[in-house]
Short mmCIF file of C-alpha atoms and ligand atoms in Angstrom, two decimals:
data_model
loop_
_atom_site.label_atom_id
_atom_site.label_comp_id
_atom_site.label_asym_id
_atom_site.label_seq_id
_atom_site.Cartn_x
_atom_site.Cartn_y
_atom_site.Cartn_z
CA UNK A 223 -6.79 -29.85 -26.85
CA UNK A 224 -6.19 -32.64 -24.52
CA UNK A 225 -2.54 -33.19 -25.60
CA UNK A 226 -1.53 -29.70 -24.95
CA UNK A 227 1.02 -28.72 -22.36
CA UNK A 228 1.69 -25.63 -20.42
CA UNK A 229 4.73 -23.94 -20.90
CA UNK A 230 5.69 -24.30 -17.25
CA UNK A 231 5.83 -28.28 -17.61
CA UNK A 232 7.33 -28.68 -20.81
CA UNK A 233 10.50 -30.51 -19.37
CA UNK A 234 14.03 -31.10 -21.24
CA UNK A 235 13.51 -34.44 -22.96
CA UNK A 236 9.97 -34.33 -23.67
CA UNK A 237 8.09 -33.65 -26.98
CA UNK A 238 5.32 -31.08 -26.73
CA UNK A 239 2.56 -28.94 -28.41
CA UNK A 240 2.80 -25.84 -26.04
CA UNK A 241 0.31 -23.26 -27.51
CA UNK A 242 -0.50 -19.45 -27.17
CA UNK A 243 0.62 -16.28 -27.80
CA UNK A 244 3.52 -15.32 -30.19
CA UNK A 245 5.29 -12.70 -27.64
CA UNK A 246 7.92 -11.88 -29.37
CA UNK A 247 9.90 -13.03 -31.94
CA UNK A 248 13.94 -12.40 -32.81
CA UNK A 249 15.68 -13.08 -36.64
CA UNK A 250 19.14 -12.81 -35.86
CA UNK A 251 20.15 -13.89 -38.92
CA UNK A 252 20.92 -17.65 -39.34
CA UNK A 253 18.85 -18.66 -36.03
CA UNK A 254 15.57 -16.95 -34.85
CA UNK A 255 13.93 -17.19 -31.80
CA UNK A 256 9.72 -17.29 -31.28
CA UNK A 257 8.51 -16.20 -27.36
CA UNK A 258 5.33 -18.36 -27.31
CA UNK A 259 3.67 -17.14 -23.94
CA UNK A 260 0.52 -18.76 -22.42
CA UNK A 261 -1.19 -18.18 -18.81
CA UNK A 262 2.14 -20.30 -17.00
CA UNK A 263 4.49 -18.81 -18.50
CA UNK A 264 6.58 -18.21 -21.75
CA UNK A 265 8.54 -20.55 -23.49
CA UNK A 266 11.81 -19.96 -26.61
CA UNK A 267 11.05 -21.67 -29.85
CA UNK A 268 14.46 -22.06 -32.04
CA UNK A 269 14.86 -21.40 -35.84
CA UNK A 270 17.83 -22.71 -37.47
CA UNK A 271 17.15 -21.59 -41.06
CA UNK A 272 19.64 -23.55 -42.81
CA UNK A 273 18.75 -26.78 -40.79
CA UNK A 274 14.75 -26.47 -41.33
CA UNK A 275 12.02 -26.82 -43.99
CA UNK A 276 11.88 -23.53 -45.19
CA UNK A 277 7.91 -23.29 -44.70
CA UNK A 278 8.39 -23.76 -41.30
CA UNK A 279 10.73 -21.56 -40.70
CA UNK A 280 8.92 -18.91 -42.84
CA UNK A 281 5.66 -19.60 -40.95
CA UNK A 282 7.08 -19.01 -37.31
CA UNK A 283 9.11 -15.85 -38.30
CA UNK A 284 6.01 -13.97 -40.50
CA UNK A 285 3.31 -14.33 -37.53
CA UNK A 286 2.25 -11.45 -35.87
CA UNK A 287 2.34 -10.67 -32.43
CA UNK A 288 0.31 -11.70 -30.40
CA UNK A 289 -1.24 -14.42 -33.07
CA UNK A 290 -2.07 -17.80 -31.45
CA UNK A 291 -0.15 -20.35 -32.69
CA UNK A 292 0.35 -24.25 -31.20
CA UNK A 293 4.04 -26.00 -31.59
CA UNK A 294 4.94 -29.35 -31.44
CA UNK A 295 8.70 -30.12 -30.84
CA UNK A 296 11.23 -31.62 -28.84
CA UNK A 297 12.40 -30.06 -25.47
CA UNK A 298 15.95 -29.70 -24.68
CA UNK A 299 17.96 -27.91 -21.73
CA UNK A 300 19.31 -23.73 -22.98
CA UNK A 301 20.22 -21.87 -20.20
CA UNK A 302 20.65 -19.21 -22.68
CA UNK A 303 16.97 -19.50 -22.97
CA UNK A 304 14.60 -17.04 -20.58
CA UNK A 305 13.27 -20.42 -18.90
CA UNK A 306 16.06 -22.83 -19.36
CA UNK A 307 14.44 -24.80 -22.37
CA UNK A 308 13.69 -24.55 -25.40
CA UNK A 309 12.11 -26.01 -28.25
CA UNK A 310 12.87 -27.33 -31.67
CA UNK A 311 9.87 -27.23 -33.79
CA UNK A 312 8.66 -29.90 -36.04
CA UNK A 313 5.50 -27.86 -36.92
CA UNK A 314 3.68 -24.89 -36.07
CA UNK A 315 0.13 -24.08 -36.45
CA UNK A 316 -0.79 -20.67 -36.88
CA UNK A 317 -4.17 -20.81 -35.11
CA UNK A 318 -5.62 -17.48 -35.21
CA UNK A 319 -3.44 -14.74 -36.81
CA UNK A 320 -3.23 -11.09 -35.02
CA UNK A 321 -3.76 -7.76 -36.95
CA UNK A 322 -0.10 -6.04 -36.63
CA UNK A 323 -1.49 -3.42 -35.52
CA UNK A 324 -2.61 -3.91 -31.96
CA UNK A 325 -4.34 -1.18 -29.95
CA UNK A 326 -2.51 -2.14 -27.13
CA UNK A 327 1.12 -3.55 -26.62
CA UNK A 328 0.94 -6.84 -24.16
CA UNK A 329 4.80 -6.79 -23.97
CA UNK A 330 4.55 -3.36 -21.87
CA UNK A 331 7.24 -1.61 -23.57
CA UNK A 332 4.41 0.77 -24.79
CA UNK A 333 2.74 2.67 -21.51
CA UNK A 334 -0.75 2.68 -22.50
CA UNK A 335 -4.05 5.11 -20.65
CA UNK A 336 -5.93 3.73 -18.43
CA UNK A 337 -8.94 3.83 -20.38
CA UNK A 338 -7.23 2.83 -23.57
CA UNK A 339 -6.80 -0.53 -21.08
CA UNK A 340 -9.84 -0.86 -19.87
CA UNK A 341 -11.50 -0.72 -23.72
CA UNK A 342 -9.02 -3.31 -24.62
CA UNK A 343 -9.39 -5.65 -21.51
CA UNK A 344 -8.63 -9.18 -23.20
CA UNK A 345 -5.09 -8.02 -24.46
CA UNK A 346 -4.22 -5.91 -21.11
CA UNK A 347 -4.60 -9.06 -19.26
CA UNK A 348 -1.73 -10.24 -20.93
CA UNK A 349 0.34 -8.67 -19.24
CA UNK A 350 1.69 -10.51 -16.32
CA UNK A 351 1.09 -7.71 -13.92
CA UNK A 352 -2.46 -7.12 -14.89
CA UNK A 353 -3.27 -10.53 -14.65
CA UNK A 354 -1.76 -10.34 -10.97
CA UNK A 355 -4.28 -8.35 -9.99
CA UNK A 356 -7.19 -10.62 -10.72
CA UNK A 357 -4.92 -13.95 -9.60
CA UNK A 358 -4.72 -12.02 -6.20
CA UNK A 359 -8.48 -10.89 -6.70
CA UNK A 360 -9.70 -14.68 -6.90
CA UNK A 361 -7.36 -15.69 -4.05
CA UNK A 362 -8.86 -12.78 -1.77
CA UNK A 363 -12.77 -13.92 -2.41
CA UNK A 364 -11.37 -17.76 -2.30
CA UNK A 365 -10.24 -16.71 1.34
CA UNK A 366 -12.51 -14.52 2.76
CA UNK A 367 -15.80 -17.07 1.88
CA UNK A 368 -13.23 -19.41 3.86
CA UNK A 369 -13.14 -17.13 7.00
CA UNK A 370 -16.93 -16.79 6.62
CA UNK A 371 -17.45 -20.39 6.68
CA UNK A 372 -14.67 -20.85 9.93
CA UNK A 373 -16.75 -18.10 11.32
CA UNK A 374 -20.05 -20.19 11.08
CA UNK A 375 -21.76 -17.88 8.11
CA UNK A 376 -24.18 -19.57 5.45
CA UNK A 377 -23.48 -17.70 2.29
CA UNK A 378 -26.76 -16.21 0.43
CA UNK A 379 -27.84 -14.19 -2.67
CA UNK A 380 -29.94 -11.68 -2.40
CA UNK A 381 -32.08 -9.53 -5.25
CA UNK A 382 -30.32 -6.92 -7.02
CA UNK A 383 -33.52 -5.69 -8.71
CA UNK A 384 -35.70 -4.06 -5.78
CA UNK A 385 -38.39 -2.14 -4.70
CA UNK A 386 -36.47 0.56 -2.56
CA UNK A 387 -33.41 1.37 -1.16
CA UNK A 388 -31.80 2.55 2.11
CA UNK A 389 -28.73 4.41 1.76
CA UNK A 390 -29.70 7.66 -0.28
CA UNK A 391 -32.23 8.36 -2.77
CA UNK A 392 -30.09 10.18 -5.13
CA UNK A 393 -27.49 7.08 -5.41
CA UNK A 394 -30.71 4.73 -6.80
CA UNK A 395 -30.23 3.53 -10.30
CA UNK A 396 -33.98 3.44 -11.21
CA UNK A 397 -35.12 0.42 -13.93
CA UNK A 398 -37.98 -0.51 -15.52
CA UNK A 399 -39.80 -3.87 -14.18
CA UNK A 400 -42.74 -4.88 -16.37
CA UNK A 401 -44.09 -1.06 -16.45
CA UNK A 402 -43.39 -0.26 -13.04
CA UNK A 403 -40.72 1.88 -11.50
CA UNK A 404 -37.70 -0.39 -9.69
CA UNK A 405 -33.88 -0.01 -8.85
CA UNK A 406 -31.17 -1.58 -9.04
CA UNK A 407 -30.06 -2.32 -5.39
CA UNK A 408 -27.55 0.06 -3.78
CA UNK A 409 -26.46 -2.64 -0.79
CA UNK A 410 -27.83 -6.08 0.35
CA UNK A 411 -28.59 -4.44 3.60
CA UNK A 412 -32.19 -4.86 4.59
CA UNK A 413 -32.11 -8.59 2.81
CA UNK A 414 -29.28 -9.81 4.90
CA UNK A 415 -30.99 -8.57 8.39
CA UNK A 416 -34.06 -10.26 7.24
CA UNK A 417 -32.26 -13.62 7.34
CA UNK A 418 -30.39 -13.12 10.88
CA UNK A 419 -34.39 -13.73 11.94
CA UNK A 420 -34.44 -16.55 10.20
CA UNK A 421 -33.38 -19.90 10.77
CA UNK A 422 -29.41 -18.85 9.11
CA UNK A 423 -28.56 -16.09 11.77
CA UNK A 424 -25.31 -15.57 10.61
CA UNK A 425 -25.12 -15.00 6.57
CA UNK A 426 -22.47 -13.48 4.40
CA UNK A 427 -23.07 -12.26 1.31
CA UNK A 428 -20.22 -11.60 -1.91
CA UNK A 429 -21.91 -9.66 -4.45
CA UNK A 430 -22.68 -6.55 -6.95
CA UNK A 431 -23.89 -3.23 -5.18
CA UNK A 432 -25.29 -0.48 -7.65
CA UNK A 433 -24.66 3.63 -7.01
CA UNK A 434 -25.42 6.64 -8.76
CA UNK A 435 -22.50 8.54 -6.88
CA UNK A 436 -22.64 11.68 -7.44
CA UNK A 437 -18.78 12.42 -8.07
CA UNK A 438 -15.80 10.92 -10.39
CA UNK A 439 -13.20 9.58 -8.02
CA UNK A 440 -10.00 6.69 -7.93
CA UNK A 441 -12.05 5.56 -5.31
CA UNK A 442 -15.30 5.31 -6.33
CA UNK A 443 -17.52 2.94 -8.58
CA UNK A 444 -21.00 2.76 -10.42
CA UNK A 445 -21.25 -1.35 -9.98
CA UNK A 446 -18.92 -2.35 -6.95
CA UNK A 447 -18.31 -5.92 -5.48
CA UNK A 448 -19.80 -5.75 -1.65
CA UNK A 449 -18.91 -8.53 1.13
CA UNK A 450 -21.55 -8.49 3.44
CA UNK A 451 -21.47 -9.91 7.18
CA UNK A 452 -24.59 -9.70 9.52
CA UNK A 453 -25.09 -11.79 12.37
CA UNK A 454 -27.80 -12.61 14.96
CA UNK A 455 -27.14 -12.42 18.62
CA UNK A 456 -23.99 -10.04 17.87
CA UNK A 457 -23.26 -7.05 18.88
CA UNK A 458 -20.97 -4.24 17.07
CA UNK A 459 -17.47 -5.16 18.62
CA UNK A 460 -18.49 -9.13 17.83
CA UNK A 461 -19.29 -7.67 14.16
CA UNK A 462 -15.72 -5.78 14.23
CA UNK A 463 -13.66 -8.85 15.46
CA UNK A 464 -15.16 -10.80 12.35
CA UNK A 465 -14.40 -7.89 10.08
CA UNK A 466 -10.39 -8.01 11.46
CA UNK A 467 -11.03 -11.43 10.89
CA UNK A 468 -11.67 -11.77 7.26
CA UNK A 469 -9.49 -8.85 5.85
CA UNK A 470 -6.49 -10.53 7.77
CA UNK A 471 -7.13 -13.49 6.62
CA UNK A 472 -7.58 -12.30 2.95
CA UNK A 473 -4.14 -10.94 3.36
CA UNK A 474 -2.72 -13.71 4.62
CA UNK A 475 -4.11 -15.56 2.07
CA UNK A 476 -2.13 -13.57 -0.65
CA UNK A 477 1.07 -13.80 1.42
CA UNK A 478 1.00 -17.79 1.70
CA UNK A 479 -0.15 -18.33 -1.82
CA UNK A 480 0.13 -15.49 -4.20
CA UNK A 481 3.46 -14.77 -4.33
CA UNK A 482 4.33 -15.06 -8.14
CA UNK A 483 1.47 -12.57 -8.60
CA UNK A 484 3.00 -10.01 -5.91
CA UNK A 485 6.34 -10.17 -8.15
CA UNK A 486 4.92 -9.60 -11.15
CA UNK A 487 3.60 -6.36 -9.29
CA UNK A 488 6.92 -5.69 -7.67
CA UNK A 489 5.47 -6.08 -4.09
CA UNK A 490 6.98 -9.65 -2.97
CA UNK A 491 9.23 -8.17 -0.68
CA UNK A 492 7.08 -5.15 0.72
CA UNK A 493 3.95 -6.97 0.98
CA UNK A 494 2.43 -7.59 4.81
CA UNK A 495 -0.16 -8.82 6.43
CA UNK A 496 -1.51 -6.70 9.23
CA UNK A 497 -0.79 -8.41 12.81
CA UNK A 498 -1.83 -7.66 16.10
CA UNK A 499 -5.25 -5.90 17.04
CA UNK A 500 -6.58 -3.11 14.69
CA UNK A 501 -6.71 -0.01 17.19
CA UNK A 502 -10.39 0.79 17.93
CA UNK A 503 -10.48 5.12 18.14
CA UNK A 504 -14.06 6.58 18.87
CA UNK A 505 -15.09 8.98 16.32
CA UNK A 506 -14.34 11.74 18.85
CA UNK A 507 -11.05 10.82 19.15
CA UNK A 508 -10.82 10.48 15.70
CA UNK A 509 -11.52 14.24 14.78
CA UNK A 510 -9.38 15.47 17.91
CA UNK A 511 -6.62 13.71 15.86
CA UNK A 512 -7.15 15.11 12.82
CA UNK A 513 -7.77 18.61 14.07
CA UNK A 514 -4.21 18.21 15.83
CA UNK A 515 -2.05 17.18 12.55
CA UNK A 516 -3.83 20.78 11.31
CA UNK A 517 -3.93 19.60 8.16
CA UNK A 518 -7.77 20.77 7.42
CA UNK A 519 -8.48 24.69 7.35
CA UNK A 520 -11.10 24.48 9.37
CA UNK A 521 -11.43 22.10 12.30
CA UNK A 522 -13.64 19.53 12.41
CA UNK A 523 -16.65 19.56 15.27
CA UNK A 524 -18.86 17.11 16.46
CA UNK A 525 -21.59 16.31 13.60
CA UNK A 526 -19.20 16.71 10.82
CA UNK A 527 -18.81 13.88 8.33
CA UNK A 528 -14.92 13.27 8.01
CA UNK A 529 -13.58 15.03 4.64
CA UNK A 530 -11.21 12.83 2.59
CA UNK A 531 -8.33 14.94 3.82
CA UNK A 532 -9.19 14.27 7.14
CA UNK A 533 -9.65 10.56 6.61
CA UNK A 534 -5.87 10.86 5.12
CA UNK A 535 -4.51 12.86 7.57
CA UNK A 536 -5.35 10.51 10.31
CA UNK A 537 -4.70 7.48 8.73
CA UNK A 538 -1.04 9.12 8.13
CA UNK A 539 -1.15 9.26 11.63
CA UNK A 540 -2.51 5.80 12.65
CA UNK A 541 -0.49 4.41 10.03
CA UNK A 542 -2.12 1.12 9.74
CA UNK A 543 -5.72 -0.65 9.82
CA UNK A 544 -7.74 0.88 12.48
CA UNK A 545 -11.31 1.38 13.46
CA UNK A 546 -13.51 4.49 14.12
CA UNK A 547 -16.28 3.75 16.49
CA UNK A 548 -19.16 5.68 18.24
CA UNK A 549 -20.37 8.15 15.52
CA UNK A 550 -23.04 10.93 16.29
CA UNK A 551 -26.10 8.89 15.47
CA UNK A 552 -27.40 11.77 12.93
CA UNK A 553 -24.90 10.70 10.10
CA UNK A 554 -25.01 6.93 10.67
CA UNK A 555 -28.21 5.27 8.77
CA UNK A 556 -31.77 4.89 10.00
CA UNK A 557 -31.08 1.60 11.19
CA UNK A 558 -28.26 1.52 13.35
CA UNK A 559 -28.81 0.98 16.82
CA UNK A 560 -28.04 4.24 18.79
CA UNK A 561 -25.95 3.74 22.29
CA UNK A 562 -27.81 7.28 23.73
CA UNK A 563 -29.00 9.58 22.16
CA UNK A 564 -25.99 11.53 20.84
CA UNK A 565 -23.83 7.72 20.42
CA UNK A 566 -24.10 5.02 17.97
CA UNK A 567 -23.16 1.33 17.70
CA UNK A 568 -21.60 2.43 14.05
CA UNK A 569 -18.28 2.16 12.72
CA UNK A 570 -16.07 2.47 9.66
CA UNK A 571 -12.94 0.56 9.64
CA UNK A 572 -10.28 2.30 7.86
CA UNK A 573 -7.10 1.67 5.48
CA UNK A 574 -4.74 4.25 6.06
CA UNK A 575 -5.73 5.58 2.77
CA UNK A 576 -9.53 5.37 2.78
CA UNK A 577 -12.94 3.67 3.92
CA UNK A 578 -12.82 0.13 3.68
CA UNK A 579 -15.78 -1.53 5.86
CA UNK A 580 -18.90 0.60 7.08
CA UNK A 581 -20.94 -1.49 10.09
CA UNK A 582 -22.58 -1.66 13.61
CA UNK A 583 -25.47 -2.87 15.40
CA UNK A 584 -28.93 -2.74 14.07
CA UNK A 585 -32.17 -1.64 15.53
CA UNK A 586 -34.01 -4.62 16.17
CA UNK A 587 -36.92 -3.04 17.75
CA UNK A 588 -40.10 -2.58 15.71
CA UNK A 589 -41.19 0.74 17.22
CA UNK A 590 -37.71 2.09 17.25
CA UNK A 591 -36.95 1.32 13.20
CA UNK A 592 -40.36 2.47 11.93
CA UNK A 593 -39.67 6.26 13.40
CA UNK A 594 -36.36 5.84 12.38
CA UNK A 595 -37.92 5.45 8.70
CA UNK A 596 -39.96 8.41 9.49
CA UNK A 597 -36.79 10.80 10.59
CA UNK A 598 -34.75 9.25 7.91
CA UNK A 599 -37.82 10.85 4.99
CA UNK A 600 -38.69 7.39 4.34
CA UNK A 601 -42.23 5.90 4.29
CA UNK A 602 -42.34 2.96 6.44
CA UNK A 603 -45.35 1.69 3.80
CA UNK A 604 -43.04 1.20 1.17
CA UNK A 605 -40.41 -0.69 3.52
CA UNK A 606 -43.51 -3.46 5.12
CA UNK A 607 -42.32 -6.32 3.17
CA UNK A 608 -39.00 -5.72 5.78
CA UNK A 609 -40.29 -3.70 8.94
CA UNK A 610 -43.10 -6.69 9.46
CA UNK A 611 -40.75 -9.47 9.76
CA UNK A 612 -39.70 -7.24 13.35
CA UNK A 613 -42.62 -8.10 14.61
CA UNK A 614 -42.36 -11.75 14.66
CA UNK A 615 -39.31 -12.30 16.50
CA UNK A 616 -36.25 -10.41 15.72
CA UNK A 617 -32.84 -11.25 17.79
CA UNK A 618 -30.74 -8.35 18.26
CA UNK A 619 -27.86 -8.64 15.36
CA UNK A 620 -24.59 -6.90 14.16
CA UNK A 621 -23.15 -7.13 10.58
CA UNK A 622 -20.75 -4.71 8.09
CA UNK A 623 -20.05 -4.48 4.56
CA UNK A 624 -16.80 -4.14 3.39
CA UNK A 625 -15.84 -3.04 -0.51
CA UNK A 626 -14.35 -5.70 -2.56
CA UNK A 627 -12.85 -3.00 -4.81
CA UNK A 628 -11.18 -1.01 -1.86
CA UNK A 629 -9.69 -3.62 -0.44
CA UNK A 630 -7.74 -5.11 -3.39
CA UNK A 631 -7.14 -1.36 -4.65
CA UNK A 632 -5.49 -0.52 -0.66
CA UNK A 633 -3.80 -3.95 -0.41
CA UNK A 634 -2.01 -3.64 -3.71
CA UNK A 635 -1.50 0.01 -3.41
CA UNK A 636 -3.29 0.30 -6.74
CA UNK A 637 -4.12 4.33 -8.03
CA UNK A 638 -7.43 3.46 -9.26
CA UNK A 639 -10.16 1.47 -8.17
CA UNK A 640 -11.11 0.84 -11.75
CA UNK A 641 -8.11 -1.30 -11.98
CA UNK A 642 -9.75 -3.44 -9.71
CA UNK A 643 -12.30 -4.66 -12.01
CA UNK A 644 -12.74 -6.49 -15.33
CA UNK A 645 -15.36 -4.21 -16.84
CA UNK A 646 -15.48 -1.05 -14.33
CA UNK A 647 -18.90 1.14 -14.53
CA UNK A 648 -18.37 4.43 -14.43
CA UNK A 649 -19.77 7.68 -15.29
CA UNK A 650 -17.99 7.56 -18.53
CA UNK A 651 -18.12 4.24 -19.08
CA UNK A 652 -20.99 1.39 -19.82
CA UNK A 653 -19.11 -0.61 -22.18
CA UNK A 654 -17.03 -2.82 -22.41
P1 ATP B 278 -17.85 6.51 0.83
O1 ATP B 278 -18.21 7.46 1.92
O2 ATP B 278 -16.39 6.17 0.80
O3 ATP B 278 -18.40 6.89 -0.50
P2 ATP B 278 -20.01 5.02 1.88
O4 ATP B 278 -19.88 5.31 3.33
O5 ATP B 278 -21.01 5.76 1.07
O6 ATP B 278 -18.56 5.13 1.19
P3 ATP B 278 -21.14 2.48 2.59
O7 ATP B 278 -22.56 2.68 2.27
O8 ATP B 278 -20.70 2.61 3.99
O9 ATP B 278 -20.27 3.46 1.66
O10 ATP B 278 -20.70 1.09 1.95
C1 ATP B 278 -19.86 0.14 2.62
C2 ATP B 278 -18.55 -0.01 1.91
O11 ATP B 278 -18.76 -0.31 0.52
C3 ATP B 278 -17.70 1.25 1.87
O12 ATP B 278 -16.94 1.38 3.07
C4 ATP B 278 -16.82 1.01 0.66
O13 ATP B 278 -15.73 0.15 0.97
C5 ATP B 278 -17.74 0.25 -0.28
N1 ATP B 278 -18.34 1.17 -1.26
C6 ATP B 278 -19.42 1.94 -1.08
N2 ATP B 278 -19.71 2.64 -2.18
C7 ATP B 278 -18.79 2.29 -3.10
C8 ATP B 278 -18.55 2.67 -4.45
N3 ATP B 278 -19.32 3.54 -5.08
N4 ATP B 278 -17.50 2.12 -5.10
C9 ATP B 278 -16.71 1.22 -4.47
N5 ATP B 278 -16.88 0.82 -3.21
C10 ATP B 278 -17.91 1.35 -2.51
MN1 MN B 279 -19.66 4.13 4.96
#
């Protein structure tokens, strides 16, 4: 429709075919008013019954909501009008007619469930602060690929139909490939240190991760967006500078240029970016913390994985972003390079609320990884398409992967991951 305009330009003076939605529409008796919203914004269409055709006026007051209809008319100033204009049809084309009966009300004045949302995607996103979300979701992944490039990272693509996986057998989604047994990939890992040997070094990665997980959470999906960072000839506190790096300049991002999107979610004047340094606590540290705020029954000892209470009791605590370094090598993965042989390079970096980032250095050496594989219950056969390429020339390297999902969900303060995504996979859930 090349001589449509947006609501947003249609300027006092002009004459227009604005098209979209029918929002709302008001008889109040002699004059009647049409809301005609599309993705700028929402412009008032008069009706002056005794001054109009009669079809015309019958046609814009009998549409359904949420019909899509074009206009064409002339723009003049109202500042009785929700946008200071309005216009005065000359025709309107009823384009493609709603049921009444919609299963979801785009105005909002209905609350609707979560999952009554989620079924009915295409008419929640008509909601202004719905379609915030995803505005602010673009404007993140716009911004962090931006930080990769400033930070000197080639962005890749890696399979998401392999032969194994690293980070737990029971989180594998096992497929079918042509008659043999495949999965779909749980994290980009292994690829992404197989191209710090290459001639890239320093990759980034924005892309689906698959898991099985075991539990139902807020926090938790079945298909989740991972950003990925490894780089050669790093080590884990170069890999945590570039994750500060990135998530700061995501949020600064949405600060500078998502600010009609933060009102429509009510957070324009709350919103922050983090500044200064994100403290850096060692794990040990960590659970002295949380032992002290004696929020958990029993207190935590070395070893111990933190519980989500914990994780929320310190970040109460900490009160902002913050890191947890040097983990007991037993519950980091295989391939993390160990500091002694109690210490690892690994580290989480936190949101007050949750995990966000999960990272550290990697085992470079050949020996070293293989009997990792071996403690870890995994057969180093099945991972030689991977281990191999360590034993022609591997540079140590560093990397992290942070959750897409999290990140949106613990910027915006959002209650459920799921409301993070277009099409969440869940437990319940494989379509829409
Ligand atoms: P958690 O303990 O919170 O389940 P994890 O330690 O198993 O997470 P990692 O393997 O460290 O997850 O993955 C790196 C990051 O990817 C996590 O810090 C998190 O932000 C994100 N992530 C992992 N699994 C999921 C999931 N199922 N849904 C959404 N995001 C996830
Ligand atoms: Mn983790």
């Amino acid at each position: 429709m090349d001589d449509r305009t947006y609501t947003a330009d249609a300027e006092p003076g002009d004459t227009v075919t604005v098209a979209g939605w029918v929002h709302e529409v008001r008889d109040l008796g002699g004059i009647a008013f049409l809301i005609l919203r599309d993705t700028t914004g929402k412009i008032q269409v008069k009706f002056e019954k005794d001054e109009m055709d009669d079809d015309l006026v019958e046609t814009g007051l009998n549409v359904h909501r949420e019909s899509v209809i074009s206009v064409t008319g002339d723009v003049e100033e109202e500042p009785r009008a929700p946008t200071g204009v309005e216009v005065t049809p000359a025709s309107v084309d009823v384009i493609s007619e709603a049921d009444p009966e919609l299963p979801l009300d785009p105005s909002g004045k209905v609350d609707a469930e979560l999952s009554t949302r989620l079924d009915n995607r295409t008419l929640d996103l008509r909601k202004d602060e719905v379609k915030a979300i995803f505005e602010i979701r673009a404007e993140v992944l716009r911004a962090v690929r931006e930080q990769f490039r400033e930070l000197g990272c080639t962005e890749i693509n890696t399979p998401k139909i392999v032969a194994t996986g690293t980070e737990g057998g029971t989180e594998l989604f096992p497929i079918t490939y042509f008659g043999q047994e495949a999965f779909m990939n749980q994290s980009p890992q292994l690829f992404k240190q197989l191209m710090v040997g290459s001639g890239l070094e320093r990759v980034f990665e924005i892309g689906p991760i698959f898991r099985a997980e075991e539990h139902n959470t807020p926090r938790h999906l079945n298909e989740a967006t991972s950003i990925d960072f490894e780089s050669a000839f790093s080590d884990h506190t170069e890999a945590m500078d570039a994750c500060e790096a990135v998530v700061k300049a995501a949020y600064e991002a949405v600060e500078a240029n998502c600010q009609d999107a933060l009102e429509a979610l009510d957070l324009a004047d709350e919103f922050e970016a983090p500044e200064g340094e994100f403290p850096r606590l060692t794990y040990e540290e960590a659970i002295e913390r949380i032992n002290a705020t004696g929020e958990l029954d029993e207190p935590l000892v070395w070893g111990d994985d933190l519980p989500t209470e914990g994780e929320h009791a310190l970040g109460q605590d900490v009160g902002e972003h913050y890191f947890i370094t040097d983990w007991p090598s037993e519950i980091k993965p295989f391939y993390i390079m160990d500091k002694d042989d109690e210490v690892s390079t690994g580290f989480d970096m936190m949101h007050p609320s949750m995990e966000l980032v999960s990272g550290g250095q990697r085992e470079h050496r050949y020996d070293h990884l293989v009997e990792g594989f071996e403690q870890q219950g995994l057969d180093p056969e099945a991972f030689d398409y991977y281990t191999k390429m360590f034993k022609y020339g591997m540079p140590p390297h560093a990397g992290w992967g942070l959750g897409g999902e999290r990140l949106i969900m613990t910027m915006l303060g959002l209650g459920n991951i799921r409301e993070a995504v277009l099409f969440p996979r869940d437990r319940q859930r494989l379509s829409p």
